[in-house]
């Protein structure tokens, strides 16, 4: 029987936050090296929210964002979502490709570059969690969508709909101050997985 | 002045005219609008999954196509709508992300649309128009005054169905 996300105690929530901290910390270090910029991150938040409030987390349901989505499999399963607003994704691509482009639409190569950024981020996020917990994890190829935040977030949330009425998201925001690059990571373990996560970290 | 009533994910609402029902950023979920042509009583439900009996935890009726439509219909009838006058319009059910190994869960949009249509048929509610499928999100606004459903997208235009 899976535990209910609403029954988690503060100690367990702290551990989940720490997972977000380590995962996103590594991912952001990788990103920071890739683009040779200093990128800061906030303390991760563990959000347990009702479905109807999920889209507000991503800056409002109608905000235009790029979402890169990964399925996570192995000893735990769930998904990783990397959200970045369109202006920030343009800045990131300019850094990566040494461009000085201002148009907002991304061409084929740029989209593929953005996916690759997501790939590297998700890879470093998960490998650090894997090292910490000793769990074996694999990540799918990335899938990218540029659309309303609500529509994008509906995908991982529907997975949760099968088991409950709340979703647990481990959210980490990052920011590059000078150019206002902003994004969020969401680690969304499925209901059985955070039990496994908590067990192997000794808080259950 | 018409009030704008929001309907969140796995949520439903009914209004009297001239109020407007809105769902923002619909992805793989489906927005079902029911409308009594005479009294103009309108309802909207934002469903996430096809059938309640396929899932153990099914307390929230608005989450599923079958229970969502049935509950919305009951609520509207309580408000004074007549079942024989009710028609429907449907939008959403996109596939936001493409994976090669398209598992069932990734095709959830199409399965939601199918379940909605089957349920509407079961209740003998005519489906007047739809804007479903594709790989993009939608914001929908249903006006109880006119019975029109406005579908807005990013990059795929706006239409009234």
Tab-separated table of C-alpha atoms in Angstrom:
chain	number	residue	atom	x	y	z
A	1	UNK	CA	0.000	0.000	0.000
A	2	UNK	CA	1.502	3.283	-1.049
A	3	UNK	CA	1.654	6.077	1.481
A	4	UNK	CA	-0.507	9.104	1.050
A	5	UNK	CA	1.399	12.249	0.092
A	6	UNK	CA	-0.600	14.186	2.661
A	7	UNK	CA	0.715	11.993	5.479
A	8	UNK	CA	4.390	12.834	5.011
A	9	UNK	CA	6.028	14.319	8.097
A	10	UNK	CA	8.300	17.348	8.073
A	11	UNK	CA	11.412	15.212	8.384
A	12	UNK	CA	10.481	13.252	5.270
A	13	UNK	CA	9.675	16.420	3.380
A	14	UNK	CA	13.104	17.773	4.316
A	15	UNK	CA	14.724	14.687	2.858
A	16	UNK	CA	12.795	15.080	-0.384
A	17	UNK	CA	13.916	18.728	-0.483
A	18	UNK	CA	17.488	17.591	-0.049
A	19	UNK	CA	17.105	15.247	-3.007
A	20	UNK	CA	15.926	18.188	-5.075
A	21	UNK	CA	18.827	20.223	-3.776
A	22	UNK	CA	21.463	17.676	-4.730
A	23	UNK	CA	19.895	16.771	-8.063
A	24	UNK	CA	19.269	20.320	-9.216
A	25	UNK	CA	22.585	21.491	-7.756
A	26	UNK	CA	24.460	19.072	-9.965
A	27	UNK	CA	22.329	19.850	-12.981
A	28	UNK	CA	22.870	23.566	-12.563
A	29	UNK	CA	26.609	23.110	-12.148
A	30	UNK	CA	26.582	21.248	-15.447
A	31	UNK	CA	24.563	24.006	-17.104
A	32	UNK	CA	26.749	26.667	-15.618
A	33	UNK	CA	29.895	24.997	-17.008
A	34	UNK	CA	28.281	24.532	-20.392
A	35	UNK	CA	27.492	28.209	-20.826
A	36	UNK	CA	30.303	29.605	-18.612
A	37	UNK	CA	27.912	31.735	-16.547
A	38	UNK	CA	27.215	31.920	-12.879
A	39	UNK	CA	23.772	30.492	-12.199
A	40	UNK	CA	22.109	30.574	-8.797
A	41	UNK	CA	19.412	28.332	-7.470
A	42	UNK	CA	16.830	28.679	-4.750
A	43	UNK	CA	16.215	26.266	-1.914
A	44	UNK	CA	13.995	23.525	-3.363
A	45	UNK	CA	10.342	23.425	-2.452
A	46	UNK	CA	8.310	20.306	-1.923
A	47	UNK	CA	4.861	21.113	-3.155
A	48	UNK	CA	1.904	18.926	-2.400
A	49	UNK	CA	-0.902	20.501	-4.326
A	50	UNK	CA	-4.358	19.777	-5.566
A	51	UNK	CA	-4.591	19.261	-9.318
A	52	UNK	CA	-6.480	22.465	-9.908
A	53	UNK	CA	-3.616	24.524	-8.450
A	54	UNK	CA	-0.736	22.855	-10.297
A	55	UNK	CA	-0.515	25.245	-13.221
A	56	UNK	CA	-0.104	28.211	-10.875
A	57	UNK	CA	3.274	26.784	-9.858
A	58	UNK	CA	4.604	27.178	-13.360
A	59	UNK	CA	3.861	30.895	-13.528
A	60	UNK	CA	0.190	30.677	-14.491
A	61	UNK	CA	-1.602	28.249	-16.790
A	62	UNK	CA	-1.363	30.407	-19.924
A	63	UNK	CA	2.302	31.409	-19.666
A	64	UNK	CA	4.246	30.413	-22.767
A	65	UNK	CA	7.060	28.089	-21.745
A	66	UNK	CA	9.335	25.440	-23.172
A	67	UNK	CA	8.890	22.160	-21.368
A	68	UNK	CA	11.336	19.279	-21.686
A	69	UNK	CA	9.901	16.072	-20.389
A	70	UNK	CA	11.600	12.799	-19.417
A	71	UNK	CA	10.299	9.508	-18.175
A	72	UNK	CA	12.316	8.065	-15.320
A	73	UNK	CA	12.532	4.292	-14.898
A	74	UNK	CA	14.495	1.759	-12.943
A	75	UNK	CA	14.271	1.276	-9.178
A	76	UNK	CA	11.969	4.253	-8.981
A	77	UNK	CA	9.738	5.705	-11.663
A	78	UNK	CA	8.190	9.036	-12.385
A	79	UNK	CA	9.090	11.985	-14.503
A	80	UNK	CA	11.354	14.978	-14.692
A	81	UNK	CA	10.107	18.220	-16.168
A	82	UNK	CA	12.364	21.097	-16.977
A	83	UNK	CA	10.478	24.350	-17.630
A	84	UNK	CA	12.004	27.522	-18.995
A	85	UNK	CA	10.262	30.611	-20.313
A	86	UNK	CA	10.707	31.447	-23.992
A	87	UNK	CA	12.886	34.493	-23.445
A	88	UNK	CA	15.257	32.505	-21.277
A	89	UNK	CA	15.417	29.633	-23.731
A	90	UNK	CA	16.462	32.095	-26.443
A	91	UNK	CA	19.231	33.471	-24.198
A	92	UNK	CA	20.432	29.954	-23.366
A	93	UNK	CA	20.590	28.976	-27.016
A	94	UNK	CA	22.439	32.161	-27.911
A	95	UNK	CA	25.068	31.330	-25.303
A	96	UNK	CA	25.406	27.756	-26.429
A	97	UNK	CA	25.587	28.466	-30.124
A	98	UNK	CA	27.454	31.768	-29.911
A	99	UNK	CA	24.599	33.654	-31.538
A	100	UNK	CA	23.102	37.057	-30.996
A	101	UNK	CA	19.611	36.281	-32.210
A	102	UNK	CA	16.520	38.137	-30.958
A	103	UNK	CA	13.701	36.301	-32.739
A	104	UNK	CA	11.627	34.218	-30.363
A	105	UNK	CA	10.812	31.260	-32.634
A	106	UNK	CA	13.332	28.467	-32.512
A	107	UNK	CA	14.448	26.652	-35.643
A	108	UNK	CA	15.095	22.936	-35.937
A	109	UNK	CA	18.725	23.058	-34.799
A	110	UNK	CA	17.932	25.368	-31.912
A	111	UNK	CA	15.109	23.126	-30.720
A	112	UNK	CA	17.442	20.199	-30.857
A	113	UNK	CA	20.060	22.163	-28.872
A	114	UNK	CA	17.474	22.969	-26.218
A	115	UNK	CA	16.549	19.293	-25.965
A	116	UNK	CA	20.205	18.454	-25.541
A	117	UNK	CA	20.507	20.972	-22.704
A	118	UNK	CA	17.548	19.245	-21.084
A	119	UNK	CA	19.198	15.895	-21.631
A	120	UNK	CA	22.387	16.943	-19.871
A	121	UNK	CA	20.438	18.520	-17.012
A	122	UNK	CA	18.198	15.515	-16.468
A	123	UNK	CA	21.197	13.189	-16.705
A	124	UNK	CA	23.175	15.033	-14.055
A	125	UNK	CA	20.095	15.452	-11.852
A	126	UNK	CA	19.431	11.737	-11.838
A	127	UNK	CA	22.997	10.502	-11.642
A	128	UNK	CA	23.528	12.490	-8.454
A	129	UNK	CA	20.353	11.040	-6.936
A	130	UNK	CA	21.492	7.623	-8.029
A	131	UNK	CA	24.885	8.091	-6.362
A	132	UNK	CA	23.253	9.327	-3.168
A	133	UNK	CA	20.698	6.569	-2.869
A	134	UNK	CA	22.322	3.665	-4.637
A	135	UNK	CA	19.203	3.275	-6.766
A	136	UNK	CA	19.519	2.329	-10.396
A	137	UNK	CA	17.817	4.910	-12.615
A	138	UNK	CA	17.402	5.358	-16.325
A	139	UNK	CA	16.020	8.327	-18.160
A	140	UNK	CA	14.154	8.370	-21.479
A	141	UNK	CA	15.047	10.514	-24.472
A	142	UNK	CA	13.804	14.086	-24.047
A	143	UNK	CA	10.565	15.316	-25.526
A	144	UNK	CA	10.080	19.022	-26.028
A	145	UNK	CA	6.918	21.117	-26.216
A	146	UNK	CA	6.614	24.881	-26.379
A	147	UNK	CA	3.147	25.816	-25.200
A	148	UNK	CA	0.995	26.976	-22.290
A	149	UNK	CA	2.397	25.969	-18.895
A	150	UNK	CA	-0.927	24.453	-17.847
A	151	UNK	CA	-1.086	22.210	-20.892
A	152	UNK	CA	2.500	21.063	-20.397
A	153	UNK	CA	2.107	20.381	-16.682
A	154	UNK	CA	-1.042	18.360	-17.310
A	155	UNK	CA	1.077	15.503	-18.647
A	156	UNK	CA	2.954	14.507	-15.469
A	157	UNK	CA	-0.071	15.383	-13.339
A	158	UNK	CA	-2.337	12.934	-15.180
A	159	UNK	CA	0.020	10.144	-14.106
A	160	UNK	CA	-0.802	11.103	-10.532
A	161	UNK	CA	-4.506	11.231	-11.224
A	162	UNK	CA	-4.567	7.455	-11.341
A	163	UNK	CA	-3.615	7.103	-7.699
A	164	UNK	CA	-4.766	10.184	-5.842
A	165	UNK	CA	-6.046	13.711	-5.805
A	166	UNK	CA	-2.804	15.478	-5.001
A	167	UNK	CA	0.526	15.669	-6.750
A	168	UNK	CA	3.932	15.867	-5.105
A	169	UNK	CA	6.452	17.998	-6.967
A	170	UNK	CA	10.004	18.719	-5.911
A	171	UNK	CA	10.626	22.114	-7.432
A	172	UNK	CA	13.926	23.970	-7.812
A	173	UNK	CA	14.091	27.408	-9.385
A	174	UNK	CA	17.263	28.770	-10.917
A	175	UNK	CA	18.241	32.190	-12.130
A	176	UNK	CA	21.070	33.889	-13.974
A	177	UNK	CA	20.798	37.454	-12.732
A	178	UNK	CA	22.423	39.485	-15.506
A	179	UNK	CA	20.315	38.124	-18.354
A	180	UNK	CA	17.264	37.118	-16.384
A	181	UNK	CA	17.424	33.486	-17.337
A	182	UNK	CA	14.867	31.683	-15.229
A	183	UNK	CA	13.612	28.160	-15.086
A	184	UNK	CA	12.297	25.381	-12.869
A	185	UNK	CA	12.948	21.723	-12.429
A	186	UNK	CA	10.207	19.433	-11.293
A	187	UNK	CA	10.984	15.951	-10.074
A	188	UNK	CA	7.727	14.066	-9.935
A	189	UNK	CA	8.195	10.594	-8.460
A	190	UNK	CA	5.177	8.318	-8.699
A	191	UNK	CA	3.371	7.267	-5.526
A	192	UNK	CA	5.373	4.087	-4.933
A	193	UNK	CA	8.664	5.770	-5.688
A	194	UNK	CA	8.897	8.332	-2.971
A	195	UNK	CA	8.298	5.567	-0.499
A	196	UNK	CA	11.360	3.801	-1.939
A	197	UNK	CA	13.298	7.055	-1.920
A	198	UNK	CA	12.436	7.710	1.727
A	199	UNK	CA	13.275	4.147	2.734
A	200	UNK	CA	16.714	4.114	1.193
A	201	UNK	CA	17.487	7.435	2.845
A	202	UNK	CA	16.488	6.027	6.213
A	203	UNK	CA	13.499	8.186	7.052
A	204	UNK	CA	10.821	5.552	6.760
B	1	UNK	CA	-22.071	42.190	-16.382
B	2	UNK	CA	-21.061	38.557	-16.852
B	3	UNK	CA	-18.903	36.877	-14.235
B	4	UNK	CA	-16.025	34.697	-15.356
B	5	UNK	CA	-15.960	31.424	-13.450
B	6	UNK	CA	-12.746	29.395	-13.589
B	7	UNK	CA	-12.715	25.640	-13.819
B	8	UNK	CA	-9.419	24.042	-12.716
B	9	UNK	CA	-8.017	20.607	-13.476
B	10	UNK	CA	-10.329	17.823	-12.236
B	11	UNK	CA	-12.878	20.477	-11.361
B	12	UNK	CA	-16.387	21.460	-12.511
B	13	UNK	CA	-18.798	24.362	-12.328
B	14	UNK	CA	-22.275	25.354	-13.506
B	15	UNK	CA	-23.593	28.858	-14.148
B	16	UNK	CA	-26.721	30.783	-15.060
B	17	UNK	CA	-26.594	33.206	-18.015
B	18	UNK	CA	-24.838	35.531	-18.788
B	19	UNK	CA	-21.868	34.099	-16.894
B	20	UNK	CA	-18.829	32.638	-18.618
B	21	UNK	CA	-16.978	29.409	-17.814
B	22	UNK	CA	-13.224	29.316	-18.435
B	23	UNK	CA	-10.504	26.684	-18.366
B	24	UNK	CA	-6.947	27.844	-18.913
B	25	UNK	CA	-4.172	25.793	-20.465
B	26	UNK	CA	-5.945	22.569	-21.358
B	27	UNK	CA	-3.440	19.897	-22.460
B	28	UNK	CA	-4.202	16.193	-22.578
B	29	UNK	CA	-7.235	16.793	-20.398
B	30	UNK	CA	-10.626	17.393	-21.995
B	31	UNK	CA	-13.000	20.280	-21.338
B	32	UNK	CA	-16.630	19.200	-21.698
B	33	UNK	CA	-19.304	21.909	-21.917
B	34	UNK	CA	-22.973	21.074	-21.435
B	35	UNK	CA	-25.584	23.629	-22.402
B	36	UNK	CA	-29.346	23.824	-21.987
B	37	UNK	CA	-30.472	25.714	-25.097
B	38	UNK	CA	-33.631	27.013	-23.444
B	39	UNK	CA	-32.682	28.038	-19.905
B	40	UNK	CA	-29.059	28.702	-20.996
B	41	UNK	CA	-27.823	26.985	-17.850
B	42	UNK	CA	-24.263	25.918	-18.639
B	43	UNK	CA	-21.749	23.574	-17.107
B	44	UNK	CA	-18.098	22.775	-17.693
B	45	UNK	CA	-16.010	19.878	-16.428
B	46	UNK	CA	-12.239	19.499	-16.873
B	47	UNK	CA	-11.603	15.761	-16.923
B	48	UNK	CA	-8.159	14.118	-16.652
B	49	UNK	CA	-8.806	10.422	-17.153
B	50	UNK	CA	-11.223	8.207	-19.116
B	51	UNK	CA	-13.085	5.869	-16.749
B	52	UNK	CA	-13.457	5.853	-12.977
B	53	UNK	CA	-13.774	2.057	-12.756
B	54	UNK	CA	-10.248	1.628	-14.168
B	55	UNK	CA	-8.804	3.440	-11.160
B	56	UNK	CA	-8.898	2.570	-7.460
B	57	UNK	CA	-8.897	6.045	-5.986
B	58	UNK	CA	-11.921	7.577	-7.675
B	59	UNK	CA	-13.402	9.892	-5.055
B	60	UNK	CA	-13.339	13.031	-7.180
B	61	UNK	CA	-16.093	12.698	-9.787
B	62	UNK	CA	-14.747	15.595	-11.887
B	63	UNK	CA	-11.545	13.680	-12.625
B	64	UNK	CA	-13.138	11.139	-14.984
B	65	UNK	CA	-15.129	11.352	-18.194
B	66	UNK	CA	-17.913	9.025	-17.036
B	67	UNK	CA	-18.509	10.324	-13.494
B	68	UNK	CA	-17.677	13.930	-14.443
B	69	UNK	CA	-20.324	14.185	-17.149
B	70	UNK	CA	-22.889	12.349	-15.035
B	71	UNK	CA	-22.336	14.631	-12.019
B	72	UNK	CA	-22.343	17.786	-14.140
B	73	UNK	CA	-25.638	16.719	-15.678
B	74	UNK	CA	-27.141	16.145	-12.203
B	75	UNK	CA	-25.921	19.529	-10.967
B	76	UNK	CA	-27.386	21.315	-13.990
B	77	UNK	CA	-30.731	19.559	-13.597
B	78	UNK	CA	-30.780	20.656	-9.940
B	79	UNK	CA	-30.287	24.221	-11.143
B	80	UNK	CA	-33.310	23.878	-13.415
B	81	UNK	CA	-31.902	22.610	-16.717
B	82	UNK	CA	-33.889	20.061	-18.742
B	83	UNK	CA	-31.989	16.962	-19.861
B	84	UNK	CA	-33.803	16.803	-23.213
B	85	UNK	CA	-32.583	20.326	-24.097
B	86	UNK	CA	-28.938	19.755	-23.271
B	87	UNK	CA	-26.273	19.709	-25.971
B	88	UNK	CA	-22.490	19.477	-25.656
B	89	UNK	CA	-19.252	20.933	-27.013
B	90	UNK	CA	-15.844	19.424	-26.370
B	91	UNK	CA	-12.235	20.652	-26.620
B	92	UNK	CA	-8.770	19.432	-25.605
B	93	UNK	CA	-7.273	15.950	-25.596
B	94	UNK	CA	-3.955	16.940	-27.134
B	95	UNK	CA	-0.811	14.849	-27.082
B	96	UNK	CA	1.708	17.304	-25.692
B	97	UNK	CA	4.834	15.164	-25.865
B	98	UNK	CA	5.882	12.682	-28.504
B	99	UNK	CA	7.708	9.533	-27.578
B	100	UNK	CA	8.526	6.759	-29.987
B	101	UNK	CA	7.368	4.057	-27.627
B	102	UNK	CA	3.942	5.604	-27.234
B	103	UNK	CA	2.602	3.847	-24.179
B	104	UNK	CA	-1.049	4.065	-23.188
B	105	UNK	CA	-0.413	6.840	-20.744
B	106	UNK	CA	1.188	9.019	-23.400
B	107	UNK	CA	-1.876	8.595	-25.607
B	108	UNK	CA	-4.107	9.713	-22.768
B	109	UNK	CA	-5.508	12.695	-24.733
B	110	UNK	CA	-7.057	10.537	-27.427
B	111	UNK	CA	-8.370	8.071	-24.849
B	112	UNK	CA	-9.974	10.904	-22.895
B	113	UNK	CA	-11.753	12.214	-25.995
B	114	UNK	CA	-13.023	8.742	-26.829
B	115	UNK	CA	-14.342	8.195	-23.303
B	116	UNK	CA	-16.093	11.581	-23.356
B	117	UNK	CA	-17.821	10.740	-26.636
B	118	UNK	CA	-18.902	7.320	-25.408
B	119	UNK	CA	-20.307	8.828	-22.212
B	120	UNK	CA	-22.197	11.566	-24.055
B	121	UNK	CA	-23.726	8.908	-26.288
B	122	UNK	CA	-24.750	6.885	-23.252
B	123	UNK	CA	-26.636	9.889	-21.857
B	124	UNK	CA	-28.083	10.738	-25.285
B	125	UNK	CA	-26.483	14.183	-25.290
B	126	UNK	CA	-25.811	15.450	-28.828
B	127	UNK	CA	-22.215	16.565	-29.518
B	128	UNK	CA	-22.578	19.779	-31.525
B	129	UNK	CA	-18.941	20.595	-32.149
B	130	UNK	CA	-15.438	19.700	-31.040
B	131	UNK	CA	-11.858	20.861	-31.287
B	132	UNK	CA	-9.754	17.967	-30.103
B	133	UNK	CA	-6.409	16.251	-30.694
B	134	UNK	CA	-3.272	17.891	-32.041
B	135	UNK	CA	-0.160	18.552	-30.005
B	136	UNK	CA	-0.931	21.969	-28.548
B	137	UNK	CA	-2.608	23.456	-25.497
B	138	UNK	CA	-5.930	25.289	-25.470
B	139	UNK	CA	-7.698	27.861	-23.343
B	140	UNK	CA	-11.462	27.575	-23.604
B	141	UNK	CA	-14.250	30.019	-22.742
B	142	UNK	CA	-17.894	29.037	-22.805
B	143	UNK	CA	-20.458	31.825	-22.924
B	144	UNK	CA	-23.813	30.821	-21.442
B	145	UNK	CA	-25.394	33.837	-23.160
B	146	UNK	CA	-24.562	32.711	-26.704
B	147	UNK	CA	-23.744	29.012	-26.249
B	148	UNK	CA	-20.482	29.565	-28.124
B	149	UNK	CA	-17.208	27.952	-27.123
B	150	UNK	CA	-14.130	30.068	-27.791
B	151	UNK	CA	-10.912	28.070	-28.212
B	152	UNK	CA	-7.618	29.978	-27.955
B	153	UNK	CA	-4.196	28.516	-28.711
B	154	UNK	CA	-0.619	29.706	-28.982
B	155	UNK	CA	0.404	29.546	-32.622
B	156	UNK	CA	-2.655	27.641	-33.859
B	157	UNK	CA	-5.127	30.520	-33.930
B	158	UNK	CA	-8.411	31.181	-32.185
B	159	UNK	CA	-11.749	29.726	-33.153
B	160	UNK	CA	-15.331	29.762	-32.062
B	161	UNK	CA	-17.117	26.419	-32.140
